[in-house]
CSV table of C-alpha atoms in Angstrom, one decimal:
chain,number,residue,atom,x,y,z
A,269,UNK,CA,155.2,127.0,31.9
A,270,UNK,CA,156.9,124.5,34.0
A,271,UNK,CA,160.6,125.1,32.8
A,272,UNK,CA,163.4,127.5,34.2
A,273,UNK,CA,165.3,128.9,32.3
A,274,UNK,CA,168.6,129.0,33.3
A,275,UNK,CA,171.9,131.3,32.2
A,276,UNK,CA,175.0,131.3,31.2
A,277,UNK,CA,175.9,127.8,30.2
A,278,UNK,CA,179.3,128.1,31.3
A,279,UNK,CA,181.3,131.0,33.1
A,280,UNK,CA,184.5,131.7,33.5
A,281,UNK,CA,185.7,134.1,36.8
A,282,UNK,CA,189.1,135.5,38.0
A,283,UNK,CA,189.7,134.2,41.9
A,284,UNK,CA,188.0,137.2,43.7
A,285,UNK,CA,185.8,138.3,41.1
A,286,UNK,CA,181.9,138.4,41.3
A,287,UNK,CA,180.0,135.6,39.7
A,288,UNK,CA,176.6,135.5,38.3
A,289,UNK,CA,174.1,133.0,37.7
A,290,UNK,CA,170.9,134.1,36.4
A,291,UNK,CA,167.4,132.1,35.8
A,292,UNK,CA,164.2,132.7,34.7
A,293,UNK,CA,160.7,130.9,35.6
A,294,UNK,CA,157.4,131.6,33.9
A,295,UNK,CA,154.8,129.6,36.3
A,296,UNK,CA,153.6,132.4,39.2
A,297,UNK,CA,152.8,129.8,41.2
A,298,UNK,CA,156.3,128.9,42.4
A,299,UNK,CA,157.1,129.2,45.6
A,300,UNK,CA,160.2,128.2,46.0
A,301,UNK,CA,163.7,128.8,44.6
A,302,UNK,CA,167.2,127.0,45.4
A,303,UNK,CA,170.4,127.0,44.4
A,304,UNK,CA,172.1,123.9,43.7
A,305,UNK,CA,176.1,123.4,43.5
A,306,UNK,CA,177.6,120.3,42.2
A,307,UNK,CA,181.1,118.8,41.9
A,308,UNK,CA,182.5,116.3,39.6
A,309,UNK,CA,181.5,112.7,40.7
A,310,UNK,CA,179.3,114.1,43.3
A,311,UNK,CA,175.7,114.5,44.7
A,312,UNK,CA,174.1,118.1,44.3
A,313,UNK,CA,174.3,120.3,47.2
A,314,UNK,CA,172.1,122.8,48.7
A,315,UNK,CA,173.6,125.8,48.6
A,316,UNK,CA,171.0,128.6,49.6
A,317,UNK,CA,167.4,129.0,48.7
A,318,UNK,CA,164.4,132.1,48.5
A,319,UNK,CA,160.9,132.1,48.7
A,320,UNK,CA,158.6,134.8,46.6
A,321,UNK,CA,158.1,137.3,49.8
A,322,UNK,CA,162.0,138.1,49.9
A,323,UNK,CA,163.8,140.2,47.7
A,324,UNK,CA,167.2,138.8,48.9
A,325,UNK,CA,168.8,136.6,50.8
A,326,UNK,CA,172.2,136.3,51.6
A,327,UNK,CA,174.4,133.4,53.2
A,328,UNK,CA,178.3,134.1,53.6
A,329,UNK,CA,179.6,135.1,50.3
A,330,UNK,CA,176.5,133.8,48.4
A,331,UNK,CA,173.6,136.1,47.7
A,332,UNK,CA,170.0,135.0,46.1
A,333,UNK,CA,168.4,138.3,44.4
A,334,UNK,CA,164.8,137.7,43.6
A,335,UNK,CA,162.7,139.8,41.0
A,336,UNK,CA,158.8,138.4,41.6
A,337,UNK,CA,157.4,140.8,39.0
A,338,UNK,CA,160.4,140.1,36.3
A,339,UNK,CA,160.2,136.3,37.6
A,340,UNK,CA,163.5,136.0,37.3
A,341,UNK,CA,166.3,135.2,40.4
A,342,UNK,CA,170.0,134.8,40.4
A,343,UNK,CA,172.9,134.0,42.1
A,344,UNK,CA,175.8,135.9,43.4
A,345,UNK,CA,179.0,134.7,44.1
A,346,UNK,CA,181.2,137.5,46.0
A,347,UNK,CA,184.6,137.0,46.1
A,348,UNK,CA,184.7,133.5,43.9
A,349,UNK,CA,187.8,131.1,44.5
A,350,UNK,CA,189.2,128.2,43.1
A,351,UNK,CA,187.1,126.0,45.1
A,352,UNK,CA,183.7,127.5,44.0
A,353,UNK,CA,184.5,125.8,40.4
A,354,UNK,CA,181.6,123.4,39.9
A,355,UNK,CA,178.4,123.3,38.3
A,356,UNK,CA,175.3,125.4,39.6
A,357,UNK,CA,171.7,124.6,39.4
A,358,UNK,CA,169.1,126.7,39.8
A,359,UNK,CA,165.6,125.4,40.7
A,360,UNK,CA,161.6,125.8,41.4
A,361,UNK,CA,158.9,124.0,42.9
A,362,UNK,CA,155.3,124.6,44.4
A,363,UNK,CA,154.5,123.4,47.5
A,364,UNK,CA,154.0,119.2,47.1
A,365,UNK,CA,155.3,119.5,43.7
A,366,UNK,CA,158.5,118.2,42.3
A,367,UNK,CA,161.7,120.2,41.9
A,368,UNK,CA,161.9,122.1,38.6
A,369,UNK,CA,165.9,122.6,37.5
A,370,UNK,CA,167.3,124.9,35.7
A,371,UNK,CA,169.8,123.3,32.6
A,372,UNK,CA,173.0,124.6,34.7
A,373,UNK,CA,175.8,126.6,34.6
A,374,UNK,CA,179.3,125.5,35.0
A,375,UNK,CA,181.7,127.8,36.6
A,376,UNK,CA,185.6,127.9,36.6
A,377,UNK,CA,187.3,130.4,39.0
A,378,UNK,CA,191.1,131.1,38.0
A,379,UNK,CA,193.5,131.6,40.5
B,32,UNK,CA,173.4,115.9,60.0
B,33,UNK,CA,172.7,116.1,56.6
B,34,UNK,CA,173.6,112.7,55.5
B,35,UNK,CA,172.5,110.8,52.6
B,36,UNK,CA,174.2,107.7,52.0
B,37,UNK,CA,174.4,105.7,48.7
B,38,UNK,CA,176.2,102.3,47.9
B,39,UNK,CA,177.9,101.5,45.5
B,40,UNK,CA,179.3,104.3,44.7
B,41,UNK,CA,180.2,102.8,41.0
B,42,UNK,CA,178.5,99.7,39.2
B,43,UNK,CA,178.8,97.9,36.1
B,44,UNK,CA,176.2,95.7,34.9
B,45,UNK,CA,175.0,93.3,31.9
B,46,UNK,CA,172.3,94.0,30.3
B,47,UNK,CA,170.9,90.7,31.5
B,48,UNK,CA,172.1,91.4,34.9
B,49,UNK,CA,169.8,92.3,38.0
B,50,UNK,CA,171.0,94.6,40.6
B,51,UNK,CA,170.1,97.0,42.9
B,52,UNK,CA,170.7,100.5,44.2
B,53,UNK,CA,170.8,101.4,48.1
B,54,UNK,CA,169.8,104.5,49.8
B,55,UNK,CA,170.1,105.1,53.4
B,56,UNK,CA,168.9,108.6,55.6
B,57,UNK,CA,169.0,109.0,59.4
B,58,UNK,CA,168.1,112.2,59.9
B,59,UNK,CA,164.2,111.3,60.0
B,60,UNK,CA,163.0,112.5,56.9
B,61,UNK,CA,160.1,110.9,55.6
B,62,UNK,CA,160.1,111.7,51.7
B,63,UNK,CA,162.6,109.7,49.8
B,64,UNK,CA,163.5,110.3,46.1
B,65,UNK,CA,165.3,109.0,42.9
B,66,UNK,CA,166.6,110.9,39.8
B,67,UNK,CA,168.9,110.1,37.1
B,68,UNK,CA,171.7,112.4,36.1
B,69,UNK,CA,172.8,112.0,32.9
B,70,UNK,CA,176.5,114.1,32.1
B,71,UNK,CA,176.5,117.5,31.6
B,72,UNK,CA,172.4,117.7,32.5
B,73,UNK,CA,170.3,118.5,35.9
B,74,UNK,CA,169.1,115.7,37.8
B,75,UNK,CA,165.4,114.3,36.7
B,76,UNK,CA,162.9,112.7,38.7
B,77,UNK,CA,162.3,109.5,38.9
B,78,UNK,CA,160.2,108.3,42.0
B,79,UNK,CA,159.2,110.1,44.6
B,80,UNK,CA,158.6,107.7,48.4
B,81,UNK,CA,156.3,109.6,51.0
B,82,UNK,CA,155.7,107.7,54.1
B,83,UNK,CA,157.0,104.6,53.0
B,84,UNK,CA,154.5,105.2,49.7
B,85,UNK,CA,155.2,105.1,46.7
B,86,UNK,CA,153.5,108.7,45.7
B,87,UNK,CA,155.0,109.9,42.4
B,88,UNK,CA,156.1,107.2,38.9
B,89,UNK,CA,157.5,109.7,36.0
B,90,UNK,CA,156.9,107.3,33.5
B,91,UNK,CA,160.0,105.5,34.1
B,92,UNK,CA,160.5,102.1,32.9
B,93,UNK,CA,159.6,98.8,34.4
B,94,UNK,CA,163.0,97.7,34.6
B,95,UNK,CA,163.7,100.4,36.6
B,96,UNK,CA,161.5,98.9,40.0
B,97,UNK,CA,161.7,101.0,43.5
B,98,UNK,CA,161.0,100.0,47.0
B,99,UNK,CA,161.3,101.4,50.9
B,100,UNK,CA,162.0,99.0,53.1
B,101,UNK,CA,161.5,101.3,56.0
B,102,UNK,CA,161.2,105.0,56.7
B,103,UNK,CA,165.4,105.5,56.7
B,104,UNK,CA,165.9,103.0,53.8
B,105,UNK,CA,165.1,102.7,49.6
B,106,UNK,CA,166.4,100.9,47.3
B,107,UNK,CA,166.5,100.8,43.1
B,108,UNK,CA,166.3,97.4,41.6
B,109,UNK,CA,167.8,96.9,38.1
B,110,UNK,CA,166.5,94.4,35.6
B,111,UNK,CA,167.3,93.9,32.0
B,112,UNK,CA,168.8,98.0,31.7
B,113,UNK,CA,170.0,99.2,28.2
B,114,UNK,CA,172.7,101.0,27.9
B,115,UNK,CA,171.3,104.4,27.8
B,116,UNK,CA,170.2,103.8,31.2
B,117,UNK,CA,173.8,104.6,32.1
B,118,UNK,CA,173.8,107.8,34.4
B,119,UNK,CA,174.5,108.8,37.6
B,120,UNK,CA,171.5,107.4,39.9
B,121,UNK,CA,171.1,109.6,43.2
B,122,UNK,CA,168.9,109.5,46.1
B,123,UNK,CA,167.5,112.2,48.0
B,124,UNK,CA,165.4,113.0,50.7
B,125,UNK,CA,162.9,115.8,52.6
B,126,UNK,CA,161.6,116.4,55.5
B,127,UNK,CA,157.9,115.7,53.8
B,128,UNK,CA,156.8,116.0,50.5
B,129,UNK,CA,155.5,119.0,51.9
B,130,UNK,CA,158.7,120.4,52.8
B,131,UNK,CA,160.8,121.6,50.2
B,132,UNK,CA,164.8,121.3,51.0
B,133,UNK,CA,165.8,118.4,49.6
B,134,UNK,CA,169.4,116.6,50.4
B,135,UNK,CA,171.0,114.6,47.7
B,136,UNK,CA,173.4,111.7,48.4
B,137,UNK,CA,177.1,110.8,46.1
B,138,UNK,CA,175.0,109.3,43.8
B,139,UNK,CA,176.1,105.9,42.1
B,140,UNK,CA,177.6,106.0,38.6
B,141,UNK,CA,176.0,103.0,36.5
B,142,UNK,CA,177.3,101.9,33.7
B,143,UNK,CA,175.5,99.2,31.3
B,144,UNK,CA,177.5,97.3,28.9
């Protein structure tokens, strides 16, 4: 109940394509869902995050869709480049609970 | 400023070495966190610091022994590690426990030999 299910492993994008991350949760009490992006050698980084009482959210040419009755979410990356290659994590939590992440995906965006 | 500072970046260590990780936030946050990233795998918790309190232990290992100093600062001291224990260590930190964005540091790659 506490895992996230997270998909594809790995994903491979032509520069200005769309890429997709999905994941899937099965605890209902989650209440919050972020995106992760991480580069070789480096710390995680927040990328964008969604709470339960929004269908979407979108930040620049990243997009959260969120499916509360399919408990699933994804990511959306418009317009991937070069630079988006890294790994993604997806993530859940309850409020004063621990981040739950997602196994990752890693991306690679060909010029 | 979302800055989340870690030294040293890299470290190599004995197994019968003792060292110790350093973590340092300014932005006034006042939970403080460590997980361990092994390669190709997402980050897992280790400790969780609220208030300058030690508030969550996953089960880790003694060797593995955490403290906070102050409300910007924590540290990781390393006793006796095995090499499995070789990962990427990162800090993080949160507004409050309460609060859920968390911002991760570089991390520092440890290897045990």
């Amino acid at each position: 109940q506490q895992q996230v299910k997270q998909s594809p492993q790995s994903l491979i994008v032509q520069k200005g394509g769309i890429s997709i991350i999905n994941c899937a949760y099965e605890n209902t009490a989650f209440d919050y869902f972020p995106w992760y992006q991480q580069f070789p050698g480096k710390g995680p980084a927040l990328l964008i995050a969604i709470r339960p009482d929004v269908s979407e959210k979108k930040e620049g040419r990243f997009t959260i869709s969120f499916n509360k009755s399919a408990k699933q979410f994804s990511l959306h990356i418009m317009d991937s480049q070069p630079g988006d290659s890294a790994t993604y994590f997806c993530a859940a939590s309850i409020l004063n609970d621990k981040l739950i992440f997602g196994t990752g995906t890693r991306l690679q965006v060909f010029p | 400023d979302t800055e989340v500072t870690q030294t040293p970046k890299h470290l190599v260590m004995g197994m019968t070495n003792k060292k110790s990780l350093k973590c340092e936030q300014h932005m006034g946050h006042r939970a403080m966190y460590w997980y361990k990233q092994k390669a190709k795998k997402p980050p897992e918790l280790m400790f969780v610091y609220s208030y300058e309190k030690l508030s969550i232990n996953e089960s880790v290992p003694s060797r593995f022994s955490p403290e906070c100093p102050n409300s910007s600062l924590l540290n990781l001291h390393l006793h006796a590690l095995q090499p499995e224990d070789s990962a990427l260590y990162l800090c993080a930190s949160s507004q409050d426990v309460g609060v859920h964005e968390q911002y991760f540091g570089p991390g520092t790659r440890l290897t045990v030999t």
